[in-house]
Amino acid sequence: MDLFDEIAAKIKGKGKTIVFPEGADKRIVGAAIRLKNDGLVEPILLGTEEEIKTTARQNNLDSDGLRIIDPATYPKSDKQEMFDALLERRKGKNTPEQVKKMLEDVSYFGTMLVYMGKADGMVSGAVHSTGSTVRPALQIIKTKPNAHRISGAFLMKKGEQRYIFADCAINIELDAPTMAEVAVQSAETAKLFGIDPKVALLSFSTKGSAKGDMVTKVAEAVKKVHEMEPDLAADGEMQFDAAVVPEVAKLKAPDSKVAGHANVFIFPSLEAGNIGYKIAQRLGGFTAVGPILQGLNAPIADLSRGCSEDDAYKVAIITAAQAL
C-alpha cells in the first residue's frame, strides 16, 4: 500500500475538518474537492462564495457541497465570540482595535477556527509567506507544554524509501537544546509515517573526527536527546555518509546503533537542512512533502508558495492525521 493510502485509511471516516485560508486559489479548490470526494476530510474554504465557485467553474471542478466561510459575512454572534477569545488570548499584548484588525486577516481567522475547536487543523502557505502562517500559530495555538520552539520537517519519499529531514523551514540557527528538541519532535513525526525512528544528528564530523564549536554543539545536542528520551535511538555527531552507508558506519562509528541505518536526519542549521532536502529532491529524485510544522498544540501546515494541488492534498492528509 502506498504511504498516503496508509495515512488516508487512518483518517477516512473520522470527520476531521481542515480550514484553508486561501480558499479561492485553484490549487486549494482542487485539493479540497478531492479531499471531500475521497471522504478523507471536511474542508472549510475561507473566501467569498462567488470567488471560490468561479475558480471551480473556470477549472471545470464541481464545488457543490463545499463548506465556504466568508470572514466578512461571518455571523455577528460568532464573530463576537471569536473576537472575545482572541482578545483574551492576546491579553496585555494587543488592544481591542488591533485584535479587530487581526481578524480581518484570513490567516488569523483560520487559526482562530482551530483554536476554538471549529476546525481540527489548518493548511496555508500557497499564497501567504511562512511568517504569515507561523506567526498566528505561535501567538494563538502556541507550542506544546514541553516544547520551546517549533520546527519544520520534510517527509522525503522515493519508492519504498521514507526519511524525515529537519529543521528545513523554521529555525535559522539551532543551539544544542533546540537541535535536541527538533530531534525528539522529528522522531514523533516519523512514527506518523510508519517509520521506526533512528535519528542521526548531522555534522561535518563523525565522533570527534573534527573539532570546533559547531561539532561540540551537535555532540551536546545528542546528550540532551538521551536525557529527554532515553529509549530513542539517536546518535551523533555524524556525517551523512556514516549515517546511511553501513560500510562507512563500520569504519567511522562501529559502536553506533544508528550509524548506517538512520532514517531521521537532523541538520545543524536551517541553511544545511534547506539545501540538503532540495538536493535530495532535485538530484536524488525524492518527493519532498512539507514542511510539516512540529511542536504546536494543534496541527498547522505551511505549504510552499510553489506547491501543486497534489502537494496541498497530501499535506492536508498529514495534517488530519496529526489531529487524530
mmCIF file of C-alpha atoms in Angstrom:
data_model
loop_
_atom_site.group_PDB
_atom_site.id
_atom_site.type_symbol
_atom_site.label_atom_id
_atom_site.label_comp_id
_atom_site.label_asym_id
_atom_site.label_seq_id
_atom_site.Cartn_x
_atom_site.Cartn_y
_atom_site.Cartn_z
ATOM 1 C CA MET A 1 0.000 0.000 0.000
ATOM 2 C CA ASP A 2 1.257 3.483 -0.880
ATOM 3 C CA LEU A 3 2.260 5.675 2.061
ATOM 4 C CA PHE A 4 -0.554 8.155 1.523
ATOM 5 C CA ASP A 5 -3.056 5.332 1.074
ATOM 6 C CA GLU A 6 -1.947 4.106 4.510
ATOM 7 C CA ILE A 7 -2.449 7.522 6.096
ATOM 8 C CA ALA A 8 -5.716 8.062 4.231
ATOM 9 C CA ALA A 9 -7.037 4.783 5.617
ATOM 10 C CA LYS A 10 -6.331 6.058 9.143
ATOM 11 C CA ILE A 11 -8.269 9.310 8.716
ATOM 12 C CA LYS A 12 -11.109 8.164 6.463
ATOM 13 C CA GLY A 13 -14.459 8.454 8.175
ATOM 14 C CA LYS A 14 -13.016 10.285 11.194
ATOM 15 C CA GLY A 15 -14.696 13.542 10.177
ATOM 16 C CA LYS A 16 -11.628 15.732 10.631
ATOM 17 C CA THR A 17 -12.100 19.300 9.457
ATOM 18 C CA ILE A 18 -9.274 21.271 7.840
ATOM 19 C CA VAL A 19 -9.512 25.003 7.172
ATOM 20 C CA PHE A 20 -7.862 26.525 4.089
ATOM 21 C CA PRO A 21 -7.454 30.327 4.397
ATOM 22 C CA GLU A 22 -6.541 30.642 0.701
ATOM 23 C CA GLY A 23 -9.900 29.320 -0.433
ATOM 24 C CA ALA A 24 -10.042 30.958 -3.866
ATOM 25 C CA ASP A 25 -6.695 29.596 -5.089
ATOM 26 C CA LYS A 26 -7.270 26.995 -7.805
ATOM 27 C CA ARG A 27 -4.808 24.539 -6.255
ATOM 28 C CA ILE A 28 -6.627 24.732 -2.924
ATOM 29 C CA VAL A 29 -10.064 24.420 -4.506
ATOM 30 C CA GLY A 30 -8.915 21.353 -6.442
ATOM 31 C CA ALA A 31 -7.347 19.737 -3.382
ATOM 32 C CA ALA A 32 -10.405 20.458 -1.224
ATOM 33 C CA ILE A 33 -12.773 18.896 -3.755
ATOM 34 C CA ARG A 34 -10.582 15.777 -3.970
ATOM 35 C CA LEU A 35 -10.394 15.501 -0.178
ATOM 36 C CA LYS A 36 -14.168 15.801 0.154
ATOM 37 C CA ASN A 37 -14.933 13.396 -2.707
ATOM 38 C CA ASP A 38 -12.489 10.857 -1.265
ATOM 39 C CA GLY A 39 -14.173 11.117 2.143
ATOM 40 C CA LEU A 40 -10.921 11.960 3.894
ATOM 41 C CA VAL A 41 -11.561 15.363 5.485
ATOM 42 C CA GLU A 42 -14.245 18.015 5.650
ATOM 43 C CA PRO A 43 -12.586 21.061 4.062
ATOM 44 C CA ILE A 44 -13.506 24.613 5.072
ATOM 45 C CA LEU A 45 -12.549 27.224 2.478
ATOM 46 C CA LEU A 46 -12.202 30.868 3.501
ATOM 47 C CA GLY A 47 -13.237 33.461 0.927
ATOM 48 C CA THR A 48 -16.295 34.674 -0.905
ATOM 49 C CA GLU A 49 -18.616 32.070 -2.340
ATOM 50 C CA GLU A 50 -18.560 33.881 -5.673
ATOM 51 C CA GLU A 51 -14.744 33.819 -5.938
ATOM 52 C CA ILE A 52 -14.426 30.189 -4.920
ATOM 53 C CA LYS A 53 -17.206 28.934 -7.194
ATOM 54 C CA THR A 54 -15.844 30.991 -10.076
ATOM 55 C CA THR A 55 -12.413 29.417 -9.584
ATOM 56 C CA ALA A 56 -14.000 25.968 -9.573
ATOM 57 C CA ARG A 57 -16.063 26.654 -12.679
ATOM 58 C CA GLN A 58 -13.081 28.080 -14.595
ATOM 59 C CA ASN A 59 -11.144 24.890 -13.857
ATOM 60 C CA ASN A 60 -14.030 22.516 -14.646
ATOM 61 C CA LEU A 61 -14.419 21.493 -10.994
ATOM 62 C CA ASP A 62 -17.644 20.684 -9.154
ATOM 63 C CA SER A 63 -17.722 22.759 -5.973
ATOM 64 C CA ASP A 64 -21.186 21.633 -4.847
ATOM 65 C CA GLY A 65 -21.212 20.748 -1.155
ATOM 66 C CA LEU A 66 -18.003 22.590 -0.270
ATOM 67 C CA ARG A 67 -18.218 24.445 3.025
ATOM 68 C CA ILE A 68 -17.300 28.080 2.456
ATOM 69 C CA ILE A 69 -16.897 30.733 5.141
ATOM 70 C CA ASP A 70 -16.620 34.375 4.157
ATOM 71 C CA PRO A 71 -14.999 36.158 7.119
ATOM 72 C CA ALA A 72 -16.649 39.417 6.005
ATOM 73 C CA THR A 73 -20.157 37.953 6.389
ATOM 74 C CA TYR A 74 -19.459 35.616 9.329
ATOM 75 C CA PRO A 75 -22.467 35.671 11.709
ATOM 76 C CA LYS A 76 -22.254 38.566 14.155
ATOM 77 C CA SER A 77 -22.555 36.411 17.273
ATOM 78 C CA ASP A 78 -19.841 34.011 16.073
ATOM 79 C CA LYS A 79 -17.579 36.918 15.135
ATOM 80 C CA GLN A 80 -18.038 38.423 18.611
ATOM 81 C CA GLU A 81 -17.195 35.073 20.208
ATOM 82 C CA MET A 82 -14.030 34.867 18.108
ATOM 83 C CA PHE A 83 -13.093 38.466 18.943
ATOM 84 C CA ASP A 84 -13.539 37.862 22.679
ATOM 85 C CA ALA A 85 -11.476 34.655 22.544
ATOM 86 C CA LEU A 86 -8.600 36.309 20.665
ATOM 87 C CA LEU A 87 -8.667 39.393 22.893
ATOM 88 C CA GLU A 88 -8.334 37.135 25.941
ATOM 89 C CA ARG A 89 -5.605 35.066 24.291
ATOM 90 C CA ARG A 90 -3.629 38.233 23.467
ATOM 91 C CA LYS A 91 -4.397 39.907 26.811
ATOM 92 C CA GLY A 92 -1.848 42.600 27.579
ATOM 93 C CA LYS A 93 -0.245 42.243 24.129
ATOM 94 C CA ASN A 94 -2.839 43.631 21.724
ATOM 95 C CA THR A 95 -5.547 46.271 22.031
ATOM 96 C CA PRO A 96 -9.185 45.623 21.026
ATOM 97 C CA GLU A 97 -8.564 47.699 17.882
ATOM 98 C CA GLN A 98 -5.539 45.576 16.987
ATOM 99 C CA VAL A 99 -7.461 42.340 17.608
ATOM 100 C CA LYS A 100 -10.259 43.528 15.337
ATOM 101 C CA LYS A 101 -7.685 44.244 12.632
ATOM 102 C CA MET A 102 -6.021 40.855 13.123
ATOM 103 C CA LEU A 103 -9.299 39.053 12.469
ATOM 104 C CA GLU A 104 -9.529 40.735 9.077
ATOM 105 C CA ASP A 105 -6.500 38.618 8.124
ATOM 106 C CA VAL A 106 -7.584 35.182 6.871
ATOM 107 C CA SER A 107 -4.540 33.548 8.491
ATOM 108 C CA TYR A 108 -5.609 34.769 11.928
ATOM 109 C CA PHE A 109 -9.256 33.963 11.198
ATOM 110 C CA GLY A 110 -8.395 30.401 10.163
ATOM 111 C CA THR A 111 -6.083 29.907 13.139
ATOM 112 C CA MET A 112 -8.859 31.026 15.473
ATOM 113 C CA LEU A 113 -11.208 28.425 13.990
ATOM 114 C CA VAL A 114 -8.638 25.806 15.014
ATOM 115 C CA TYR A 115 -8.073 27.358 18.451
ATOM 116 C CA MET A 116 -11.817 27.435 19.152
ATOM 117 C CA GLY A 117 -12.280 23.814 18.084
ATOM 118 C CA LYS A 118 -14.283 24.662 14.972
ATOM 119 C CA ALA A 119 -11.619 23.061 12.784
ATOM 120 C CA ASP A 120 -9.125 20.314 13.594
ATOM 121 C CA GLY A 121 -6.241 21.817 11.647
ATOM 122 C CA MET A 122 -5.217 24.402 9.077
ATOM 123 C CA VAL A 123 -3.316 24.255 5.789
ATOM 124 C CA SER A 124 -1.978 27.540 4.418
ATOM 125 C CA GLY A 125 1.032 28.955 2.568
ATOM 126 C CA ALA A 126 0.044 28.501 -1.091
ATOM 127 C CA VAL A 127 -0.248 32.294 -1.344
ATOM 128 C CA HIS A 128 0.977 33.576 2.015
ATOM 129 C CA SER A 129 4.525 33.568 3.360
ATOM 130 C CA THR A 130 5.741 31.201 6.060
ATOM 131 C CA GLY A 131 5.700 34.095 8.525
ATOM 132 C CA SER A 132 2.044 34.810 7.770
ATOM 133 C CA THR A 133 1.173 31.218 8.628
ATOM 134 C CA VAL A 134 3.518 30.641 11.545
ATOM 135 C CA ARG A 135 3.064 33.959 13.387
ATOM 136 C CA PRO A 136 -0.667 33.467 14.187
ATOM 137 C CA ALA A 137 0.026 29.836 15.111
ATOM 138 C CA LEU A 138 2.693 30.848 17.632
ATOM 139 C CA GLN A 139 0.581 33.667 19.058
ATOM 140 C CA ILE A 140 -2.659 31.708 19.343
ATOM 141 C CA ILE A 141 -2.119 27.931 19.169
ATOM 142 C CA LYS A 142 1.311 28.168 20.861
ATOM 143 C CA THR A 143 3.776 25.364 21.495
ATOM 144 C CA LYS A 144 3.127 22.111 23.315
ATOM 145 C CA PRO A 145 3.802 22.196 27.081
ATOM 146 C CA ASN A 146 7.283 20.665 26.808
ATOM 147 C CA ALA A 147 8.286 22.481 23.620
ATOM 148 C CA HIS A 148 10.193 25.759 23.479
ATOM 149 C CA ARG A 149 10.372 26.013 19.694
ATOM 150 C CA ILE A 150 8.551 24.761 16.657
ATOM 151 C CA SER A 151 10.376 23.232 13.716
ATOM 152 C CA GLY A 152 9.725 22.247 10.114
ATOM 153 C CA ALA A 153 10.276 18.717 8.841
ATOM 154 C CA PHE A 154 10.018 17.227 5.381
ATOM 155 C CA LEU A 155 8.997 13.700 4.531
ATOM 156 C CA MET A 156 11.351 12.560 1.789
ATOM 157 C CA LYS A 157 9.849 9.724 -0.241
ATOM 158 C CA LYS A 158 11.126 7.671 -3.182
ATOM 159 C CA GLY A 159 9.577 4.290 -3.901
ATOM 160 C CA GLU A 160 9.599 2.402 -0.608
ATOM 161 C CA GLN A 161 12.201 4.725 0.921
ATOM 162 C CA ARG A 162 10.942 7.113 3.613
ATOM 163 C CA TYR A 163 13.043 9.612 5.538
ATOM 164 C CA ILE A 164 12.487 12.652 7.720
ATOM 165 C CA PHE A 165 14.673 15.759 7.267
ATOM 166 C CA ALA A 166 14.575 18.612 9.841
ATOM 167 C CA ASP A 167 14.802 21.506 10.568
ATOM 168 C CA CYS A 168 14.398 22.649 6.962
ATOM 169 C CA ALA A 169 11.992 25.549 7.392
ATOM 170 C CA ILE A 170 11.875 27.459 10.680
ATOM 171 C CA ASN A 171 14.941 27.915 12.929
ATOM 172 C CA ILE A 172 17.801 29.731 11.212
ATOM 173 C CA GLU A 173 20.291 28.913 13.968
ATOM 174 C CA LEU A 174 19.965 25.826 16.153
ATOM 175 C CA ASP A 175 21.731 25.698 19.506
ATOM 176 C CA ALA A 176 22.152 22.352 21.283
ATOM 177 C CA PRO A 177 18.815 22.439 23.185
ATOM 178 C CA THR A 178 16.886 23.421 20.047
ATOM 179 C CA MET A 179 18.573 20.740 17.960
ATOM 180 C CA ALA A 180 17.676 18.181 20.625
ATOM 181 C CA GLU A 181 14.032 19.296 20.621
ATOM 182 C CA VAL A 182 13.898 19.075 16.840
ATOM 183 C CA ALA A 183 15.286 15.529 17.051
ATOM 184 C CA VAL A 184 12.606 14.409 19.508
ATOM 185 C CA GLN A 185 9.825 16.141 17.556
ATOM 186 C CA SER A 186 11.030 14.589 14.295
ATOM 187 C CA ALA A 187 11.064 11.106 15.800
ATOM 188 C CA GLU A 188 7.367 11.538 16.610
ATOM 189 C CA THR A 189 6.680 12.741 13.075
ATOM 190 C CA ALA A 190 8.499 9.676 11.718
ATOM 191 C CA LYS A 191 6.109 7.389 13.595
ATOM 192 C CA LEU A 192 3.191 9.108 11.867
ATOM 193 C CA PHE A 193 4.537 7.709 8.590
ATOM 194 C CA GLY A 194 5.229 4.216 9.889
ATOM 195 C CA ILE A 195 8.961 4.882 10.302
ATOM 196 C CA ASP A 196 10.708 3.320 13.291
ATOM 197 C CA PRO A 197 12.926 6.333 14.077
ATOM 198 C CA LYS A 198 16.689 6.026 14.037
ATOM 199 C CA VAL A 199 17.866 9.587 14.460
ATOM 200 C CA ALA A 200 21.193 10.924 13.204
ATOM 201 C CA LEU A 201 22.268 14.386 14.348
ATOM 202 C CA LEU A 202 24.403 15.531 11.449
ATOM 203 C CA SER A 203 27.703 17.384 11.248
ATOM 204 C CA PHE A 204 30.871 17.570 9.144
ATOM 205 C CA SER A 205 32.446 15.382 11.846
ATOM 206 C CA THR A 206 31.806 11.829 13.000
ATOM 207 C CA LYS A 207 32.506 11.019 16.637
ATOM 208 C CA GLY A 208 35.208 13.630 17.101
ATOM 209 C CA SER A 209 36.924 13.312 13.724
ATOM 210 C CA ALA A 210 36.929 17.127 13.555
ATOM 211 C CA LYS A 211 36.944 19.835 16.207
ATOM 212 C CA GLY A 212 35.136 23.118 16.640
ATOM 213 C CA ASP A 213 32.142 24.797 18.259
ATOM 214 C CA MET A 214 29.793 23.518 15.552
ATOM 215 C CA VAL A 215 30.861 19.942 16.311
ATOM 216 C CA THR A 216 30.615 20.402 20.072
ATOM 217 C CA LYS A 217 27.091 21.784 19.678
ATOM 218 C CA VAL A 218 25.882 18.624 17.940
ATOM 219 C CA ALA A 219 27.552 16.333 20.479
ATOM 220 C CA GLU A 220 25.851 18.274 23.287
ATOM 221 C CA ALA A 221 22.519 18.002 21.476
ATOM 222 C CA VAL A 222 22.865 14.208 21.380
ATOM 223 C CA LYS A 223 23.362 14.136 25.158
ATOM 224 C CA LYS A 224 20.245 16.254 25.643
ATOM 225 C CA VAL A 225 18.208 13.936 23.404
ATOM 226 C CA HIS A 226 19.212 10.979 25.573
ATOM 227 C CA GLU A 227 18.176 12.923 28.679
ATOM 228 C CA MET A 228 14.792 13.789 27.146
ATOM 229 C CA GLU A 229 14.087 10.393 25.548
ATOM 230 C CA PRO A 230 16.411 7.680 26.934
ATOM 231 C CA ASP A 231 14.842 4.961 24.771
ATOM 232 C CA LEU A 232 15.062 6.855 21.476
ATOM 233 C CA ALA A 233 17.643 5.514 19.026
ATOM 234 C CA ALA A 234 19.617 8.707 18.383
ATOM 235 C CA ASP A 235 23.311 9.300 17.781
ATOM 236 C CA GLY A 236 25.834 11.857 16.574
ATOM 237 C CA GLU A 237 27.679 13.905 15.776
ATOM 238 C CA MET A 238 27.690 12.132 12.446
ATOM 239 C CA GLN A 239 28.492 12.780 8.801
ATOM 240 C CA PHE A 240 25.788 11.890 6.323
ATOM 241 C CA ASP A 241 27.706 9.008 4.767
ATOM 242 C CA ALA A 242 28.292 7.461 8.192
ATOM 243 C CA ALA A 243 24.585 7.829 8.919
ATOM 244 C CA VAL A 244 23.361 5.985 5.811
ATOM 245 C CA VAL A 245 26.089 3.702 4.443
ATOM 246 C CA PRO A 246 26.728 0.582 6.580
ATOM 247 C CA GLU A 247 30.270 0.096 5.251
ATOM 248 C CA VAL A 248 31.218 3.681 6.143
ATOM 249 C CA ALA A 249 29.485 3.361 9.507
ATOM 250 C CA LYS A 250 31.650 0.350 10.397
ATOM 251 C CA LEU A 251 34.755 2.454 9.842
ATOM 252 C CA LYS A 252 33.650 5.744 11.347
ATOM 253 C CA ALA A 253 31.184 4.745 14.094
ATOM 254 C CA PRO A 254 31.482 0.999 14.702
ATOM 255 C CA ASP A 255 29.730 1.087 18.082
ATOM 256 C CA SER A 256 26.710 3.105 16.948
ATOM 257 C CA LYS A 257 23.256 1.520 16.736
ATOM 258 C CA VAL A 258 22.124 4.307 14.393
ATOM 259 C CA ALA A 259 25.056 4.748 12.014
ATOM 260 C CA GLY A 260 24.470 3.135 8.645
ATOM 261 C CA HIS A 261 20.733 2.755 9.294
ATOM 262 C CA ALA A 262 19.484 6.270 10.068
ATOM 263 C CA ASN A 263 16.113 7.368 8.701
ATOM 264 C CA VAL A 264 15.611 10.664 10.559
ATOM 265 C CA PHE A 265 18.212 13.346 9.821
ATOM 266 C CA ILE A 266 18.641 16.428 11.992
ATOM 267 C CA PHE A 267 20.650 19.194 10.371
ATOM 268 C CA PRO A 268 22.764 21.612 12.428
ATOM 269 C CA SER A 269 21.357 24.748 10.753
ATOM 270 C CA LEU A 270 18.487 25.850 8.559
ATOM 271 C CA GLU A 271 20.776 26.501 5.603
ATOM 272 C CA ALA A 272 22.128 22.934 5.774
ATOM 273 C CA GLY A 273 18.656 21.426 6.108
ATOM 274 C CA ASN A 274 17.116 23.519 3.347
ATOM 275 C CA ILE A 275 19.987 22.827 0.946
ATOM 276 C CA GLY A 276 20.027 19.150 1.874
ATOM 277 C CA TYR A 277 16.371 18.419 1.224
ATOM 278 C CA LYS A 278 16.421 20.318 -2.076
ATOM 279 C CA ILE A 279 19.453 18.361 -3.291
ATOM 280 C CA ALA A 280 17.673 15.111 -2.438
ATOM 281 C CA GLN A 281 14.547 16.374 -4.199
ATOM 282 C CA ARG A 282 16.103 17.801 -7.360
ATOM 283 C CA LEU A 283 19.070 15.491 -7.922
ATOM 284 C CA GLY A 284 18.065 12.428 -5.941
ATOM 285 C CA GLY A 285 14.541 12.144 -7.308
ATOM 286 C CA PHE A 286 12.873 12.199 -3.888
ATOM 287 C CA THR A 287 9.434 13.689 -3.365
ATOM 288 C CA ALA A 288 9.546 16.281 -0.577
ATOM 289 C CA VAL A 289 6.302 16.628 1.380
ATOM 290 C CA GLY A 290 6.071 19.520 3.787
ATOM 291 C CA PRO A 291 7.161 21.442 5.651
ATOM 292 C CA ILE A 292 5.341 19.696 8.472
ATOM 293 C CA LEU A 293 5.241 22.038 11.456
ATOM 294 C CA GLN A 294 6.233 20.287 14.671
ATOM 295 C CA GLY A 295 5.769 21.284 18.304
ATOM 296 C CA LEU A 296 2.435 23.138 18.098
ATOM 297 C CA ASN A 297 -0.589 22.426 20.292
ATOM 298 C CA ALA A 298 -2.709 21.817 17.178
ATOM 299 C CA PRO A 299 -1.717 20.929 13.606
ATOM 300 C CA ILE A 300 -0.983 23.898 11.356
ATOM 301 C CA ALA A 301 0.698 23.231 8.000
ATOM 302 C CA ASP A 302 2.714 25.651 5.904
ATOM 303 C CA LEU A 303 2.726 24.938 2.173
ATOM 304 C CA SER A 304 5.341 26.232 -0.213
ATOM 305 C CA ARG A 305 4.086 29.019 -2.467
ATOM 306 C CA GLY A 306 5.281 26.875 -5.358
ATOM 307 C CA CYS A 307 3.116 23.956 -4.254
ATOM 308 C CA SER A 308 0.878 21.943 -6.545
ATOM 309 C CA GLU A 309 -2.698 20.821 -5.983
ATOM 310 C CA ASP A 310 -1.339 17.376 -5.117
ATOM 311 C CA ASP A 311 1.005 18.889 -2.512
ATOM 312 C CA ALA A 312 -1.925 20.634 -0.833
ATOM 313 C CA TYR A 313 -3.941 17.399 -0.930
ATOM 314 C CA LYS A 314 -1.164 15.362 0.688
ATOM 315 C CA VAL A 315 -0.284 17.950 3.320
ATOM 316 C CA ALA A 316 -3.960 18.116 4.301
ATOM 317 C CA ILE A 317 -3.986 14.333 4.752
ATOM 318 C CA ILE A 318 -0.928 14.590 7.014
ATOM 319 C CA THR A 319 -2.475 17.473 8.971
ATOM 320 C CA ALA A 320 -5.648 15.454 9.557
ATOM 321 C CA ALA A 321 -3.540 12.503 10.722
ATOM 322 C CA GLN A 322 -1.709 14.772 13.184
ATOM 323 C CA ALA A 323 -5.126 15.695 14.609
ATOM 324 C CA LEU A 324 -6.089 12.090 15.411
#
